[in-house]
mmCIF file of N, CA and C in Angstrom:
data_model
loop_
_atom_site.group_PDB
_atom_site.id
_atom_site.type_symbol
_atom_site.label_atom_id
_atom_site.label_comp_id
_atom_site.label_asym_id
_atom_site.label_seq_id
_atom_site.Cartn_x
_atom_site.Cartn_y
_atom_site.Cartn_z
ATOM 1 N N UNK A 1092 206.758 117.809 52.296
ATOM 2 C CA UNK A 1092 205.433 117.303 51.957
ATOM 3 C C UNK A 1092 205.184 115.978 52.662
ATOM 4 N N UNK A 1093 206.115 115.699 53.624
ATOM 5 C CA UNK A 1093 205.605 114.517 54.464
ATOM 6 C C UNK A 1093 204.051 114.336 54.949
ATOM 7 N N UNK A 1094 203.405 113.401 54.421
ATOM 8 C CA UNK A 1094 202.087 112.703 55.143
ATOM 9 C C UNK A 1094 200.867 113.532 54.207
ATOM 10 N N UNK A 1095 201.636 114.109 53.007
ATOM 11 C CA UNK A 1095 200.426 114.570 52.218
ATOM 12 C C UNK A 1095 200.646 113.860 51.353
ATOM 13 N N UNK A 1096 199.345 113.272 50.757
ATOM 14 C CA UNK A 1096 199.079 112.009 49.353
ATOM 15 C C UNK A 1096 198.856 113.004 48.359
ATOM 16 N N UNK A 1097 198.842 112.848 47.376
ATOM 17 C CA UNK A 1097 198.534 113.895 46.112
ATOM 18 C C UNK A 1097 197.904 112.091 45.315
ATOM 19 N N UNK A 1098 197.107 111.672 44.772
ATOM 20 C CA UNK A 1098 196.598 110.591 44.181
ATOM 21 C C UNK A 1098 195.785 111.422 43.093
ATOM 22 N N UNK A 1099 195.525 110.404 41.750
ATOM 23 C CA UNK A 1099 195.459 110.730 40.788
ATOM 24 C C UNK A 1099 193.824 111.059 40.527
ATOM 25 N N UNK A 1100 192.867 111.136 41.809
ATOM 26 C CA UNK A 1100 191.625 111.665 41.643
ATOM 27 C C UNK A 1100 192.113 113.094 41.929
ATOM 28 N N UNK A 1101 192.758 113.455 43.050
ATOM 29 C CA UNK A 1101 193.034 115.211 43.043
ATOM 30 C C UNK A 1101 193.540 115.827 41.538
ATOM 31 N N UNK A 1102 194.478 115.029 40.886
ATOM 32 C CA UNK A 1102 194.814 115.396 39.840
ATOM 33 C C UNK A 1102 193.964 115.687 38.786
ATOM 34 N N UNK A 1103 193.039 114.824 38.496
ATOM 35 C CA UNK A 1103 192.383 114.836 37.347
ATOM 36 C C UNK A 1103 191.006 115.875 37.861
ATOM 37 N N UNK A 1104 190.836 116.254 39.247
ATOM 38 C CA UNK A 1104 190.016 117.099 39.356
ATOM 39 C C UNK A 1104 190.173 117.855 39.114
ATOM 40 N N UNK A 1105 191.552 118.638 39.210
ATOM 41 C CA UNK A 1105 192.332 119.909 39.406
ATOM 42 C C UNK A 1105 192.399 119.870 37.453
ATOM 43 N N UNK A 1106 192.442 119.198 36.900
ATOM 44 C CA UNK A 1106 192.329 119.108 35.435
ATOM 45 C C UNK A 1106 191.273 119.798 34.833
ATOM 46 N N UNK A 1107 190.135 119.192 35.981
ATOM 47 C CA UNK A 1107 188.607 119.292 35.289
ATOM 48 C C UNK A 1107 187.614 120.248 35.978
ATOM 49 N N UNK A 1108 188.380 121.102 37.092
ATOM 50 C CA UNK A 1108 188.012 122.469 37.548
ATOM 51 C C UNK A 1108 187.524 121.576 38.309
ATOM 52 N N UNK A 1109 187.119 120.515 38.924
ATOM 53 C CA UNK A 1109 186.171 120.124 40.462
ATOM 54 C C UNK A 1109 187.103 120.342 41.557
ATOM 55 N N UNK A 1110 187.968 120.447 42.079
ATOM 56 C CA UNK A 1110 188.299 120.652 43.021
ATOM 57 C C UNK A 1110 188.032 120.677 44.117
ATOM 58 N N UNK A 1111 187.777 119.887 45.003
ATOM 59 C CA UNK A 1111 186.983 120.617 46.507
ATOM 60 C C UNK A 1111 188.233 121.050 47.710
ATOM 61 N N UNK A 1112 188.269 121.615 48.756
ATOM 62 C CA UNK A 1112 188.838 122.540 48.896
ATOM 63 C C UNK A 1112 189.814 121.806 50.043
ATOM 64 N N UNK A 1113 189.840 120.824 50.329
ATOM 65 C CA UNK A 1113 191.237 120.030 50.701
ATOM 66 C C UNK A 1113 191.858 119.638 49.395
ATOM 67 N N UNK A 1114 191.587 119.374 48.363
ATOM 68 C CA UNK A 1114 192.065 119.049 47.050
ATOM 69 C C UNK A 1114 193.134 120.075 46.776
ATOM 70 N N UNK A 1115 192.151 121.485 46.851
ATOM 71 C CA UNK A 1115 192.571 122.748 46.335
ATOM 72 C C UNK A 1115 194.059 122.854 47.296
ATOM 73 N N UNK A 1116 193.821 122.663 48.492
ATOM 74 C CA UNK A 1116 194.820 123.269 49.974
ATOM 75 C C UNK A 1116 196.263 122.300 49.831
ATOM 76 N N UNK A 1117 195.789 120.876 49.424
ATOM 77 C CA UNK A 1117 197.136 119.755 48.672
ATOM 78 C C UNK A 1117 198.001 120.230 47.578
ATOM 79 N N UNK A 1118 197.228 120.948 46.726
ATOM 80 C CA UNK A 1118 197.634 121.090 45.231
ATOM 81 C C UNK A 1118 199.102 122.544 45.864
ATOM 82 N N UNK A 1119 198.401 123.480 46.936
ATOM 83 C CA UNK A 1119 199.076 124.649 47.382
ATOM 84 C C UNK A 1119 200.218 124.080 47.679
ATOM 85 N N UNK A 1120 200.028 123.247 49.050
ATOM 86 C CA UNK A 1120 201.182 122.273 49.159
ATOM 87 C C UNK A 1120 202.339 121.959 48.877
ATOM 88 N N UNK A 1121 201.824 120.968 47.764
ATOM 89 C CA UNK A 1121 202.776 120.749 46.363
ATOM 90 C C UNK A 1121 203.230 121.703 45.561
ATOM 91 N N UNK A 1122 202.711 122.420 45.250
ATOM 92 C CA UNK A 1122 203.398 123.843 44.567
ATOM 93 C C UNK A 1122 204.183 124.423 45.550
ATOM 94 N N UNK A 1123 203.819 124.822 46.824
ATOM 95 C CA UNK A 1123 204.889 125.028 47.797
ATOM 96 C C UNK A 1123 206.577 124.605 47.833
ATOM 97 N N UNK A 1124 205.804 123.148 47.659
ATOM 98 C CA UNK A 1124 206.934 122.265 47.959
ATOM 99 C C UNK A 1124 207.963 122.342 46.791
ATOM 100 N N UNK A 1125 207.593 122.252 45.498
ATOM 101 C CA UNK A 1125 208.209 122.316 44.252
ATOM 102 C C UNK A 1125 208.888 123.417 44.184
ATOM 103 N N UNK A 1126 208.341 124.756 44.450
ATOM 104 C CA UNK A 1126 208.754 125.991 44.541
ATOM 105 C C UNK A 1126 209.980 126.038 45.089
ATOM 106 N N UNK A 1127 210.230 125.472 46.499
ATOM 107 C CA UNK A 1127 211.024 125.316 47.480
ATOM 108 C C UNK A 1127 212.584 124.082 46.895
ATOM 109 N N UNK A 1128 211.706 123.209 46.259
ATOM 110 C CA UNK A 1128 213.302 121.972 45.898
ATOM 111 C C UNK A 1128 212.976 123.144 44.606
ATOM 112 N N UNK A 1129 212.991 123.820 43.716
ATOM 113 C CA UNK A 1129 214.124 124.371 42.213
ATOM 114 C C UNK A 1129 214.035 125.516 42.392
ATOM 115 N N UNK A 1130 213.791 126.204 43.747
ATOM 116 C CA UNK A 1130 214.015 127.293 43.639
ATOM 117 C C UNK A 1130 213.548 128.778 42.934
ATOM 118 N N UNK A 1131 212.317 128.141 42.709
ATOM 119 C CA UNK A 1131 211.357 128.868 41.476
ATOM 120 C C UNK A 1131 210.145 129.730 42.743
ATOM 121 N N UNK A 1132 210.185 130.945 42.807
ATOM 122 C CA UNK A 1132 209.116 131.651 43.280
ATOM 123 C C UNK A 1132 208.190 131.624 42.351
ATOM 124 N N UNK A 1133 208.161 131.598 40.622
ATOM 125 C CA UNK A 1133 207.209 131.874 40.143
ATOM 126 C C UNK A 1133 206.470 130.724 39.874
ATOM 127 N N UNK A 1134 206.958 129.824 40.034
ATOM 128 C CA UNK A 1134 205.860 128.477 39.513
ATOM 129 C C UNK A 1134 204.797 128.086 39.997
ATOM 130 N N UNK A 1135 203.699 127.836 38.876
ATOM 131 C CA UNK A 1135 202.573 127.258 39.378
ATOM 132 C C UNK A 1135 201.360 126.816 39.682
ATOM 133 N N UNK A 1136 200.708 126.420 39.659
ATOM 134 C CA UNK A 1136 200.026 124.876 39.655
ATOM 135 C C UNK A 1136 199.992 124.540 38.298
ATOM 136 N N UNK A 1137 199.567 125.394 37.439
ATOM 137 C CA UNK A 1137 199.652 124.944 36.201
ATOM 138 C C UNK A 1137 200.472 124.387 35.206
ATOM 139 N N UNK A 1138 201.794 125.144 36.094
ATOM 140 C CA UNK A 1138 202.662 124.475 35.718
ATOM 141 C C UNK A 1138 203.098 122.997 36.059
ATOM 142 N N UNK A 1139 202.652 122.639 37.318
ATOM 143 C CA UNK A 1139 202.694 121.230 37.911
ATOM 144 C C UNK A 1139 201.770 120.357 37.145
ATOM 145 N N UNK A 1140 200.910 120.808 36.983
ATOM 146 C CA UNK A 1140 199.736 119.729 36.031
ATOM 147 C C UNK A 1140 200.034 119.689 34.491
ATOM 148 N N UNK A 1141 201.436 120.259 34.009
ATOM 149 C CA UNK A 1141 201.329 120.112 32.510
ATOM 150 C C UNK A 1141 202.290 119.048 31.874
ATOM 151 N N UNK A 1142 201.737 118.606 30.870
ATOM 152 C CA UNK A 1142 201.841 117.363 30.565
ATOM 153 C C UNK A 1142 202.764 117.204 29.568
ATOM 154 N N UNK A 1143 204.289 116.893 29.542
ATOM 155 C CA UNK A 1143 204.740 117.160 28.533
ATOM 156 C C UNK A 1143 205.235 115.649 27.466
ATOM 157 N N UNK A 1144 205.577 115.807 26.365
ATOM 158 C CA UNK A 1144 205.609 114.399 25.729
ATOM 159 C C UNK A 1144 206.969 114.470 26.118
#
């Protein structure tokens, strides 16, 4: 994920369904990327955005 920012307006869009579609293409990204470091084919996005205590 070198030279991609993920900042906390993509986040809270991706929260609040706005998304616009470099937002959307970052979020892939990152789920990519996550997928890739634990080894998880099934994970995702939702799972990245959840909030746990």
């Amino acid at each position: 994920m070198q030279g991609v920012k993920i900042d906390r307006r993509t986040l809270l869009a991706a929260k609040s369904g706005t998304l616009t579609k470099s937002d959307f293409a970052t979020l892939i990204k990152l789920r990519n990327w996550v997928r890739q470091l634990r080894n998880d084919d099934k994970l995702t996005i939702d799972d990245i955005l959840k909030q746990e205590d």
